[in-house]
Short mmCIF file of C-alpha atoms in Angstrom, two decimals:
data_model
loop_
_atom_site.label_atom_id
_atom_site.label_comp_id
_atom_site.label_asym_id
_atom_site.label_seq_id
_atom_site.Cartn_x
_atom_site.Cartn_y
_atom_site.Cartn_z
CA UNK A 16 35.99 159.75 34.03
CA UNK A 17 34.95 163.35 35.13
CA UNK A 18 32.03 162.38 37.34
CA UNK A 19 33.79 162.72 40.83
CA UNK A 20 34.88 166.38 39.80
CA UNK A 21 31.50 167.10 38.64
CA UNK A 22 29.97 165.95 41.97
CA UNK A 23 32.51 167.91 43.79
CA UNK A 24 31.90 171.13 41.87
CA UNK A 25 28.35 170.75 42.25
CA UNK A 26 28.49 170.29 45.99
CA UNK A 27 30.81 173.32 46.30
CA UNK A 28 28.35 175.38 44.45
CA UNK A 29 25.48 174.25 46.81
CA UNK A 30 27.65 175.08 49.81
CA UNK A 31 28.59 178.36 48.44
CA UNK A 32 25.05 179.11 47.88
CA UNK A 33 24.00 178.30 51.39
CA UNK A 34 27.01 179.88 52.76
CA UNK A 35 26.22 183.04 50.94
CA UNK A 36 22.56 183.34 52.36
CA UNK A 37 23.85 182.45 55.88
CA UNK A 38 26.24 185.37 55.50
CA UNK A 39 23.64 187.82 54.34
CA UNK A 40 21.19 186.80 57.15
CA UNK A 41 23.91 187.20 59.72
CA UNK A 42 25.33 190.60 58.49
CA UNK A 43 22.29 192.30 57.17
CA UNK A 44 21.62 193.91 60.50
CA UNK A 45 25.21 195.33 60.73
CA UNK A 46 25.24 199.00 60.16
CA UNK A 47 26.58 200.13 56.78
CA UNK A 48 29.54 202.54 57.17
CA UNK A 49 29.33 205.66 55.21
CA UNK A 50 32.88 204.66 53.80
CA UNK A 51 31.49 202.58 50.71
CA UNK A 52 29.51 205.75 49.47
CA UNK A 53 32.15 208.13 50.31
CA UNK A 54 34.77 205.93 48.25
CA UNK A 55 32.50 206.00 45.30
CA UNK A 56 31.90 209.81 45.67
CA UNK A 57 35.70 210.24 45.82
CA UNK A 58 36.26 208.15 42.80
CA UNK A 59 33.67 209.99 40.85
CA UNK A 60 35.29 213.31 42.02
CA UNK A 61 38.67 212.30 40.86
CA UNK A 62 37.03 211.52 37.41
CA UNK A 63 35.82 215.26 37.36
CA UNK A 64 32.27 214.15 37.89
CA UNK A 65 31.43 216.33 40.96
CA UNK A 66 27.70 215.89 40.54
CA UNK A 67 27.97 212.21 40.81
CA UNK A 68 30.34 212.73 43.76
CA UNK A 69 27.80 214.97 45.58
CA UNK A 70 25.01 212.38 44.97
CA UNK A 71 27.12 209.73 46.72
CA UNK A 72 27.89 211.85 49.59
CA UNK A 73 24.23 212.96 50.07
CA UNK A 74 23.21 209.28 49.92
CA UNK A 75 25.73 208.39 52.61
CA UNK A 76 24.32 211.38 54.71
CA UNK A 77 20.67 210.12 54.23
CA UNK A 78 21.63 206.37 55.00
CA UNK A 79 23.94 206.83 58.21
CA UNK A 80 23.81 210.41 59.12
CA UNK A 81 26.41 213.08 58.81
CA UNK A 82 30.02 213.23 60.00
CA UNK A 83 32.75 215.69 59.91
CA UNK A 84 34.71 213.62 57.31
CA UNK A 85 31.51 213.35 54.99
CA UNK A 86 30.86 216.98 55.53
CA UNK A 87 34.49 217.81 54.61
CA UNK A 88 34.35 215.75 51.25
CA UNK A 89 30.85 217.13 50.51
CA UNK A 90 32.11 220.66 50.87
CA UNK A 91 34.76 219.75 48.16
CA UNK A 92 32.30 218.83 45.50
CA UNK A 93 29.92 221.83 46.47
CA UNK A 94 32.96 224.10 46.03
CA UNK A 95 33.80 222.65 42.67
CA UNK A 96 30.15 223.13 41.52
CA UNK A 97 30.03 226.74 42.61
CA UNK A 98 27.60 226.09 45.40
CA UNK A 99 29.46 228.29 47.81
CA UNK A 100 26.66 228.88 50.46
CA UNK A 101 26.53 225.09 50.75
CA UNK A 102 30.17 224.67 50.72
CA UNK A 103 30.55 227.03 53.65
CA UNK A 104 28.13 225.08 55.88
CA UNK A 105 29.69 221.74 55.15
CA UNK A 106 33.36 222.91 55.83
CA UNK A 107 31.86 224.67 58.98
CA UNK A 108 30.65 221.53 60.12
CA UNK A 109 33.80 219.80 59.33
CA UNK A 110 35.86 222.13 61.38
CA UNK A 111 34.16 220.93 64.59
CA UNK A 112 36.33 217.86 64.34
CA UNK A 113 39.81 218.58 65.56
CA UNK A 114 41.73 216.42 63.13
CA UNK A 115 40.00 217.88 60.16
CA UNK A 116 39.78 221.79 61.41
CA UNK A 117 43.05 223.03 59.69
CA UNK A 118 42.15 221.79 56.30
CA UNK A 119 38.41 223.01 56.83
CA UNK A 120 39.64 226.53 57.95
CA UNK A 121 41.78 226.70 54.62
CA UNK A 122 38.87 225.69 52.59
CA UNK A 123 36.50 227.91 54.35
CA UNK A 124 38.87 230.76 53.48
CA UNK A 125 38.51 229.80 49.78
CA UNK A 126 34.89 229.68 49.70
CA UNK A 127 34.30 233.02 51.26
CA UNK A 128 36.96 234.45 49.20
CA UNK A 129 35.31 233.27 45.87
CA UNK A 130 32.13 235.03 47.20
CA UNK A 131 34.30 238.37 47.48
CA UNK A 132 34.35 238.28 51.32
CA UNK A 133 38.13 239.02 51.47
CA UNK A 134 38.16 240.10 55.06
CA UNK A 135 36.64 236.87 56.32
CA UNK A 136 38.91 234.88 54.07
CA UNK A 137 41.85 236.42 55.76
CA UNK A 138 40.45 235.16 59.12
CA UNK A 139 40.12 231.66 57.92
CA UNK A 140 43.45 231.47 56.37
CA UNK A 141 44.96 232.86 59.53
CA UNK A 142 43.25 230.30 61.56
CA UNK A 143 44.44 227.44 59.04
CA UNK A 144 48.16 228.73 59.13
CA UNK A 145 48.07 229.09 62.96
CA UNK A 146 46.58 225.81 63.91
CA UNK A 147 48.76 223.32 65.90
CA UNK A 148 47.37 220.54 63.77
CA UNK A 149 48.26 222.03 60.38
CA UNK A 150 50.89 220.40 58.32
CA UNK A 151 53.81 222.24 56.95
CA UNK A 152 52.35 222.07 53.53
CA UNK A 153 48.93 223.53 54.59
CA UNK A 154 50.58 226.36 56.44
CA UNK A 155 52.57 227.26 53.37
CA UNK A 156 49.25 227.11 51.40
CA UNK A 157 47.41 229.27 53.85
CA UNK A 158 50.24 231.73 54.16
CA UNK A 159 50.46 232.43 50.43
CA UNK A 160 46.79 232.76 50.18
CA UNK A 161 46.75 235.29 53.15
CA UNK A 162 49.51 237.27 51.40
CA UNK A 163 47.66 237.36 48.14
CA UNK A 164 44.82 239.15 49.94
CA UNK A 165 47.19 241.53 51.49
CA UNK A 166 48.63 242.21 48.12
CA UNK A 167 45.64 244.15 46.82
CA UNK A 168 42.36 242.07 46.26
CA UNK A 169 39.68 244.50 47.03
CA UNK A 170 36.70 243.79 49.36
CA UNK A 171 33.56 242.99 47.52
CA UNK A 172 35.20 241.77 44.31
CA UNK A 173 35.48 238.07 43.52
CA UNK A 174 38.87 236.62 43.69
CA UNK A 175 40.08 233.87 41.51
CA UNK A 176 39.27 230.43 42.57
CA UNK A 177 41.92 228.36 44.20
CA UNK A 178 42.23 224.60 44.71
CA UNK A 179 40.58 223.14 47.93
CA UNK A 180 42.34 220.71 49.94
CA UNK A 181 40.84 217.60 48.37
CA UNK A 182 38.97 214.55 49.83
CA UNK A 183 39.60 214.32 53.43
CA UNK A 184 40.68 211.13 54.93
CA UNK A 185 40.85 210.30 58.71
CA UNK A 186 44.51 210.69 59.69
CA UNK A 187 43.93 208.54 62.91
CA UNK A 188 43.20 205.38 60.74
CA UNK A 189 46.20 203.52 59.19
CA UNK A 190 43.48 202.25 56.38
CA UNK A 191 41.37 204.94 55.36
CA UNK A 192 38.82 202.78 53.42
CA UNK A 193 38.12 199.06 53.56
CA UNK A 194 35.34 197.30 51.78
CA UNK A 195 34.19 193.54 51.82
CA UNK A 196 31.39 192.07 50.09
CA UNK A 197 29.72 189.13 48.54
CA UNK A 198 26.89 188.36 46.41
CA UNK A 199 25.28 185.16 45.21
CA UNK A 200 22.28 184.57 42.53
CA UNK A 201 19.96 182.11 41.41
CA UNK A 202 20.26 182.06 37.55
CA UNK A 203 19.01 180.30 34.38
CA UNK A 204 21.04 180.02 31.00
CA UNK A 205 18.93 179.12 27.98
CA UNK A 206 22.09 177.92 26.02
CA UNK A 207 24.66 176.55 28.40
CA UNK A 208 27.24 175.54 25.56
CA UNK A 209 26.44 178.59 23.21
CA UNK A 210 25.30 175.85 20.65
CA UNK A 211 24.54 176.96 17.02
CA UNK A 212 20.83 177.65 16.59
CA UNK A 213 20.24 175.14 13.73
CA UNK A 214 21.42 172.15 12.02
CA UNK A 215 24.34 172.56 9.54
CA UNK A 216 26.64 170.81 7.34
CA UNK A 217 30.18 170.99 8.69
CA UNK A 218 32.16 171.70 5.73
CA UNK A 219 35.50 171.52 7.77
CA UNK A 220 34.92 168.01 8.93
CA UNK A 221 36.03 164.83 6.94
CA UNK A 222 33.11 163.71 4.92
CA UNK A 223 31.14 167.05 5.63
CA UNK A 224 28.57 165.47 8.05
CA UNK A 225 25.30 167.20 8.97
CA UNK A 226 25.53 168.25 12.62
CA UNK A 227 22.41 168.56 14.87
CA UNK A 228 23.38 171.04 17.75
CA UNK A 229 21.69 170.28 21.11
CA UNK A 230 20.71 173.56 22.65
CA UNK A 231 20.68 172.86 26.30
CA UNK A 232 19.21 175.16 29.01
CA UNK A 233 20.11 174.85 32.84
CA UNK A 234 20.10 176.66 36.17
CA UNK A 235 23.43 177.85 37.77
CA UNK A 236 24.78 179.93 40.77
CA UNK A 237 26.83 183.10 40.08
CA UNK A 238 29.11 183.91 43.26
CA UNK A 239 31.06 186.98 43.67
CA UNK A 240 33.36 187.92 46.39
CA UNK A 241 35.31 191.06 46.90
CA UNK A 242 37.71 193.16 49.13
CA UNK A 243 39.32 196.29 48.76
CA UNK A 244 41.58 198.65 51.02
CA UNK A 245 42.80 202.29 50.56
CA UNK A 246 45.72 204.14 52.48
CA UNK A 247 48.24 206.64 52.05
CA UNK A 248 50.01 209.50 53.85
CA UNK A 249 48.76 212.33 51.43
CA UNK A 250 45.04 212.84 50.17
CA UNK A 251 46.44 213.48 46.74
CA UNK A 252 48.52 210.14 46.56
CA UNK A 253 46.67 206.97 47.46
CA UNK A 254 47.36 203.30 47.46
CA UNK A 255 44.78 200.62 46.71
CA UNK A 256 44.71 196.76 47.13
CA UNK A 257 41.91 194.74 45.85
CA UNK A 258 40.78 191.23 45.29
CA UNK A 259 37.95 189.83 43.37
CA UNK A 260 36.52 186.26 42.92
CA UNK A 261 33.83 185.55 40.24
CA UNK A 262 32.55 182.05 39.57
CA UNK A 263 29.61 180.42 37.82
CA UNK A 264 28.60 176.98 39.07
CA UNK A 265 25.99 174.72 37.35
CA UNK A 266 23.84 172.86 39.90
CA UNK A 267 23.48 169.86 37.50
CA UNK A 268 26.61 167.65 37.50
CA UNK A 269 25.80 167.01 33.67
CA UNK A 270 26.99 170.63 32.95
CA UNK A 271 30.05 170.76 35.23
CA UNK A 272 32.32 171.28 32.37
CA UNK A 273 30.69 174.81 31.74
CA UNK A 274 31.64 175.97 35.34
CA UNK A 275 34.07 178.94 35.34
CA UNK A 276 35.61 181.00 37.91
CA UNK A 277 38.39 183.65 38.34
CA UNK A 278 40.74 185.25 40.94
CA UNK A 279 41.98 188.95 40.30
CA UNK A 280 44.54 190.73 42.70
CA UNK A 281 45.14 194.25 41.86
CA UNK A 282 47.78 196.56 43.45
CA UNK A 283 47.49 200.33 42.30
CA UNK A 284 48.76 203.75 43.15
CA UNK A 285 46.74 206.99 42.17
CA UNK A 286 48.02 210.64 42.20
CA UNK A 287 45.41 213.32 41.87
CA UNK A 288 46.48 216.75 42.37
CA UNK A 289 45.53 220.17 41.23
CA UNK A 290 48.72 222.30 40.18
CA UNK A 291 49.22 225.63 38.58
CA UNK A 292 49.10 223.91 35.02
CA UNK A 293 45.86 222.06 35.83
CA UNK A 294 44.52 218.92 37.55
CA UNK A 295 46.85 216.12 37.00
CA UNK A 296 45.66 212.55 37.57
CA UNK A 297 48.00 209.43 37.50
CA UNK A 298 46.81 205.87 37.94
CA UNK A 299 49.28 202.98 37.85
CA UNK A 300 48.41 199.31 38.73
CA UNK A 301 49.64 195.93 38.46
CA UNK A 302 47.28 192.99 38.00
CA UNK A 303 47.84 189.26 38.66
CA UNK A 304 44.82 186.96 37.66
CA UNK A 305 43.92 183.30 37.34
CA UNK A 306 41.12 182.24 34.97
CA UNK A 307 39.64 178.65 35.08
CA UNK A 308 37.34 177.52 32.27
CA UNK A 309 37.18 174.31 30.28
CA UNK A 310 36.82 173.78 26.47
CA UNK A 311 33.95 171.83 25.12
CA UNK A 312 32.43 171.00 21.94
CA UNK A 313 29.78 173.79 21.46
CA UNK A 314 27.42 171.41 19.43
CA UNK A 315 26.68 169.08 22.48
CA UNK A 316 29.15 170.13 25.29
CA UNK A 317 31.26 166.95 24.92
CA UNK A 318 35.09 167.17 25.61
CA UNK A 319 37.51 168.50 23.02
CA UNK A 320 40.36 166.39 21.70
CA UNK A 321 43.22 166.96 19.32
CA UNK A 322 44.96 163.89 17.84
CA UNK A 323 43.27 161.75 20.43
CA UNK A 324 44.47 163.83 23.31
CA UNK A 325 42.06 165.69 25.65
CA UNK A 326 42.67 169.46 25.45
CA UNK A 327 39.75 170.65 27.75
CA UNK A 328 42.22 172.57 29.68
CA UNK A 329 43.05 174.98 26.61
CA UNK A 330 41.22 177.93 28.18
CA UNK A 331 42.66 177.80 31.66
CA UNK A 332 45.39 180.57 32.02
CA UNK A 333 47.23 182.87 34.14
CA UNK A 334 47.50 186.81 33.33
CA UNK A 335 49.48 189.54 34.76
CA UNK A 336 51.00 192.92 33.99
CA UNK A 337 51.25 196.61 34.53
CA UNK A 338 49.01 199.42 33.42
CA UNK A 339 49.24 203.16 33.46
CA UNK A 340 46.63 206.05 32.83
CA UNK A 341 47.56 209.86 32.81
CA UNK A 342 44.91 212.57 32.49
CA UNK A 343 45.43 216.24 32.60
CA UNK A 344 42.53 218.52 33.14
CA UNK A 345 42.84 222.28 31.94
CA UNK A 346 39.46 223.88 32.81
CA UNK A 347 36.85 221.97 30.67
CA UNK A 348 39.57 220.47 28.45
CA UNK A 349 41.20 217.09 29.22
CA UNK A 350 43.81 215.09 27.47
CA UNK A 351 45.20 211.65 28.52
CA UNK A 352 47.39 208.72 27.79
CA UNK A 353 47.30 205.07 28.71
CA UNK A 354 49.48 201.96 28.40
CA UNK A 355 49.46 198.42 29.36
CA UNK A 356 51.78 195.28 28.99
CA UNK A 357 50.19 191.90 29.68
CA UNK A 358 51.16 188.29 29.77
CA UNK A 359 48.65 185.55 29.35
CA UNK A 360 50.13 182.04 29.99
CA UNK A 361 47.77 179.11 29.08
CA UNK A 362 48.14 175.72 30.72
CA UNK A 363 47.62 173.91 27.24
CA UNK A 364 51.19 173.30 25.75
CA UNK A 365 50.21 171.66 22.30
CA UNK A 366 51.25 174.45 19.79
CA UNK A 367 48.15 174.09 17.64
CA UNK A 368 45.81 174.99 20.74
CA UNK A 369 48.03 176.85 22.78
CA UNK A 370 46.96 180.47 23.02
CA UNK A 371 49.81 181.66 25.29
CA UNK A 372 50.61 185.37 24.17
CA UNK A 373 51.73 188.80 25.33
CA UNK A 374 50.27 192.06 24.35
CA UNK A 375 51.33 195.75 24.46
CA UNK A 376 48.74 198.70 24.17
CA UNK A 377 49.06 202.17 24.10
CA UNK A 378 46.47 205.00 23.51
CA UNK A 379 45.65 208.70 23.72
CA UNK A 380 42.25 210.54 24.27
CA UNK A 381 41.13 214.22 24.24
CA UNK A 382 37.67 215.47 25.61
CA UNK A 383 35.79 218.56 26.35
CA UNK A 384 33.17 219.37 28.82
CA UNK A 385 30.22 221.21 27.40
CA UNK A 386 27.63 223.20 29.37
CA UNK A 387 28.95 221.35 32.42
CA UNK A 388 26.79 218.18 32.05
CA UNK A 389 28.10 217.04 28.76
CA UNK A 390 31.44 215.62 27.84
CA UNK A 391 32.54 214.79 24.06
CA UNK A 392 35.75 212.96 23.36
CA UNK A 393 37.80 211.12 20.64
CA UNK A 394 40.54 208.40 21.31
CA UNK A 395 43.14 206.39 19.60
CA UNK A 396 44.72 203.08 20.48
CA UNK A 397 47.26 200.68 19.14
CA UNK A 398 48.03 197.24 20.33
CA UNK A 399 50.31 194.35 19.37
CA UNK A 400 49.54 190.91 20.14
CA UNK A 401 52.13 188.03 19.72
CA UNK A 402 51.50 184.28 20.28
CA UNK A 403 54.12 182.10 21.44
CA UNK A 404 53.43 178.95 19.58
CA UNK A 405 49.98 179.14 18.10
CA UNK A 406 50.38 178.96 14.28
CA UNK A 407 48.90 181.29 11.65
CA UNK A 408 46.78 180.32 8.80
CA UNK A 409 47.53 180.30 5.27
CA UNK A 410 45.47 182.19 2.68
CA UNK A 411 43.27 179.02 2.03
CA UNK A 412 42.46 178.85 5.63
CA UNK A 413 44.58 175.86 6.41
CA UNK A 414 46.73 175.81 9.55
CA UNK A 415 50.01 173.88 9.66
CA UNK A 416 52.02 173.15 12.89
CA UNK A 417 55.14 174.55 11.38
CA UNK A 418 53.65 177.81 10.28
CA UNK A 419 55.24 180.98 12.08
CA UNK A 420 53.44 181.96 15.29
CA UNK A 421 50.26 184.17 14.96
CA UNK A 422 50.90 187.93 15.47
CA UNK A 423 48.10 190.60 15.23
CA UNK A 424 48.29 194.38 15.24
CA UNK A 425 45.11 196.36 16.42
CA UNK A 426 44.29 199.97 15.73
CA UNK A 427 41.49 201.61 17.08
CA UNK A 428 39.83 204.94 16.71
CA UNK A 429 36.45 206.15 18.15
CA UNK A 430 34.51 208.93 19.88
CA UNK A 431 32.30 209.08 23.20
CA UNK A 432 29.61 211.42 24.32
CA UNK A 433 28.41 211.29 27.95
CA UNK A 434 25.43 213.42 28.82
CA UNK A 435 24.02 213.97 32.41
CA UNK A 436 20.39 214.27 31.76
CA UNK A 437 19.12 215.00 35.21
CA UNK A 438 20.82 214.76 38.81
CA UNK A 439 20.00 211.14 38.96
CA UNK A 440 20.14 209.95 35.21
CA UNK A 441 22.90 209.87 32.81
CA UNK A 442 23.48 208.32 29.36
CA UNK A 443 26.64 207.60 27.18
CA UNK A 444 27.24 206.30 23.69
CA UNK A 445 30.46 205.56 21.92
CA UNK A 446 31.53 204.29 18.58
CA UNK A 447 34.75 202.50 17.93
CA UNK A 448 36.44 201.41 14.48
CA UNK A 449 38.96 198.61 15.20
CA UNK A 450 41.30 197.22 12.42
CA UNK A 451 43.23 193.88 12.91
CA UNK A 452 46.09 192.94 10.67
CA UNK A 453 47.40 189.41 10.60
CA UNK A 454 51.18 189.77 10.17
CA UNK A 455 51.77 186.48 8.41
CA UNK A 456 49.76 186.34 5.28
CA UNK A 457 46.77 188.43 6.29
CA UNK A 458 44.19 185.72 6.50
CA UNK A 459 42.76 186.74 9.80
CA UNK A 460 42.49 190.36 8.98
CA UNK A 461 39.26 192.17 9.88
CA UNK A 462 37.54 195.50 10.26
CA UNK A 463 35.14 195.90 13.19
CA UNK A 464 32.50 198.51 13.69
CA UNK A 465 31.20 198.87 17.25
CA UNK A 466 28.67 200.85 18.90
CA UNK A 467 27.88 200.82 22.71
CA UNK A 468 25.04 202.73 24.49
CA UNK A 469 24.72 202.92 28.46
CA UNK A 470 21.98 204.57 30.56
CA UNK A 471 22.07 204.73 34.36
CA UNK A 472 19.43 205.84 36.88
CA UNK A 473 20.67 206.29 40.46
CA UNK A 474 17.88 206.90 42.91
CA UNK A 475 17.86 206.81 46.67
CA UNK A 476 17.37 203.00 47.09
CA UNK A 477 17.34 202.10 43.26
CA UNK A 478 20.13 201.75 40.77
CA UNK A 479 19.36 200.62 37.22
CA UNK A 480 21.88 200.18 34.53
CA UNK A 481 20.87 199.44 30.92
CA UNK A 482 23.61 198.79 28.23
CA UNK A 483 23.68 197.75 24.50
CA UNK A 484 26.31 196.97 22.25
CA UNK A 485 26.58 196.04 18.54
CA UNK A 486 29.62 194.79 16.70
CA UNK A 487 29.94 194.15 12.88
CA UNK A 488 32.96 192.37 11.58
CA UNK A 489 34.18 192.66 7.86
CA UNK A 490 36.72 189.88 6.86
CA UNK A 491 38.71 190.71 3.85
CA UNK A 492 40.58 187.27 3.44
CA UNK A 493 38.62 184.66 5.86
CA UNK A 494 36.23 182.10 4.68
CA UNK A 495 33.29 180.26 6.51
CA UNK A 496 34.52 177.19 7.93
CA UNK A 497 38.07 178.43 6.89
CA UNK A 498 37.35 176.63 3.69
CA UNK A 499 37.41 178.40 0.25
CA UNK A 500 34.30 176.58 -1.03
CA UNK A 501 32.30 177.95 1.77
CA UNK A 502 32.21 181.43 0.63
CA UNK A 503 33.00 184.75 2.59
CA UNK A 504 33.12 184.81 6.35
CA UNK A 505 30.67 187.30 8.02
CA UNK A 506 29.94 187.95 11.74
CA UNK A 507 27.74 190.53 13.56
CA UNK A 508 27.13 190.32 17.46
CA UNK A 509 24.28 192.17 19.43
CA UNK A 510 24.28 192.19 23.22
CA UNK A 511 21.85 193.79 25.71
CA UNK A 512 22.23 193.82 29.47
CA UNK A 513 19.98 195.06 32.33
CA UNK A 514 21.31 195.41 35.89
CA UNK A 515 18.69 196.56 38.59
CA UNK A 516 19.89 196.93 42.37
CA UNK A 517 17.67 197.60 45.06
CA UNK A 518 18.86 198.38 48.72
CA UNK A 519 16.54 196.73 51.11
CA UNK A 520 18.31 197.22 54.37
CA UNK A 521 21.59 198.90 55.19
CA UNK A 522 24.11 196.77 53.50
CA UNK A 523 21.76 194.35 52.04
CA UNK A 524 20.66 194.63 48.52
CA UNK A 525 18.49 192.75 46.01
CA UNK A 526 19.79 192.46 42.46
CA UNK A 527 18.18 191.25 39.31
CA UNK A 528 20.25 190.61 36.16
CA UNK A 529 19.35 189.97 32.39
CA UNK A 530 21.64 189.50 29.49
CA UNK A 531 20.66 188.55 25.87
CA UNK A 532 23.36 187.73 23.18
CA UNK A 533 22.79 187.10 19.33
CA UNK A 534 25.27 186.19 16.75
CA UNK A 535 24.58 186.06 13.11
CA UNK A 536 27.37 184.62 10.80
CA UNK A 537 27.83 182.88 7.35
CA UNK A 538 29.72 180.25 9.45
CA UNK A 539 26.88 178.49 11.24
CA UNK A 540 29.36 177.25 14.09
CA UNK A 541 29.52 180.81 15.18
CA UNK A 542 25.86 181.54 15.03
CA UNK A 543 23.90 181.28 18.35
CA UNK A 544 21.44 182.90 20.79
CA UNK A 545 21.85 183.05 24.66
CA UNK A 546 19.68 184.52 27.28
CA UNK A 547 20.63 184.56 31.00
CA UNK A 548 18.61 185.77 33.96
CA UNK A 549 19.49 185.96 37.60
CA UNK A 550 18.01 187.23 40.88
CA UNK A 551 19.96 187.34 44.06
CA UNK A 552 21.27 189.38 47.07
CA UNK A 553 24.48 191.48 47.61
CA UNK A 554 25.97 192.48 50.72
CA UNK A 555 28.70 195.06 51.20
CA UNK A 556 30.23 196.87 54.27
#
């Protein structure tokens, strides 16, 4: 019955693959604007990682040459790192552009003042204040800085550091940054349906039959498309609009029910400004997304049904809601808050398989930067998830249609350590303890210990990322097969991922991906191994 759809999706996958390679061949010769690296550098700087920002700015200069705008942003990062001689040279170059000259003059005043050259600083501040292109705000800043010099800062003594005018943008452009890209891969999946590793007796099925899972491998085509724009009147307040498409399409129509894809649209605003009480960063966004995925029997990939009705659409849903992040930096100390409210509306309307729910999340974090290259922090988070109709389970594992809708409460605590080992290599490790409470009778309560480690190498042409995660679940009341006679339910999950990206020509990169997941459980239905490998090309403006 699904054969026409399968053929159609297979054809779509093949056409997307061909179209992707044609696009790469046509666009590879196009120059890669420095805006992409500049945007990544600005993002790193807003996060307080000025070394990473400077790495991106330098990469942009090596790839496509220098520009006044790039020199301006590079100077900000160098100033923040105390590299005053380099910052002075960068701002001097930026001042050659008429549209950037007022801000560059002001920042030059800050740089030479930080070196104790008050008389030179006074000249630069005067030039910034009197420049015809200076904004009212910049003239006020320059006048205050000049008056502070006149108020008694002695020549030859270092003055307190002041905040530079941050992250220059081109005022002649309505949209300061635009990025568009695409990627496609040829990939192999060792276990398409995540089938259990070995045969088992299904204690949850009538008659407790012996099940022989069919572990099937197949090739597929991951496809990614993205576009993003950034604009705003002020450097410290920016608007962002982005769209992302991700899909996985199996070439053999036999596995068409394993195809999946998603559309994510994001509208955001960021406020990033240094004040007299420290740096304040606020990011607010609204996300609207659509996820399409079919449900299948993991033993053999066949369609799922409930009471004789096909429920293969039970994993297709729409998702939307606002998010908010607040950070306040005071020297090396940072504290932050985050909040989110989301609604996930699933297509399936049968109560027993309808996962539609809404969730509210709030959290706080505190961190401290040690030795300039190390940051250690702790965090806490609380979430409430409430399903619309999906019924909760009784303490014996049974689920009745008339039971109250499921409600979960999550509490998480953890710590994170990030270390920049060299200019091009950094590592991070974090630990999280999560407790889930089932608000009905507690059957689905668990405690989860999670460890995640990441290492990233960023060289001139090569970027490599390695990630490892381990999660161990302790269920207080749940049973394997949701049947008391099957004993206690246990689950551990281990995942390792490797992502290597090599830029071969301007906008064109070759990317290799590898992923391995292993799950061990007292419930054989949850126990499986899956490895995925992909090789492809990526193009980005």
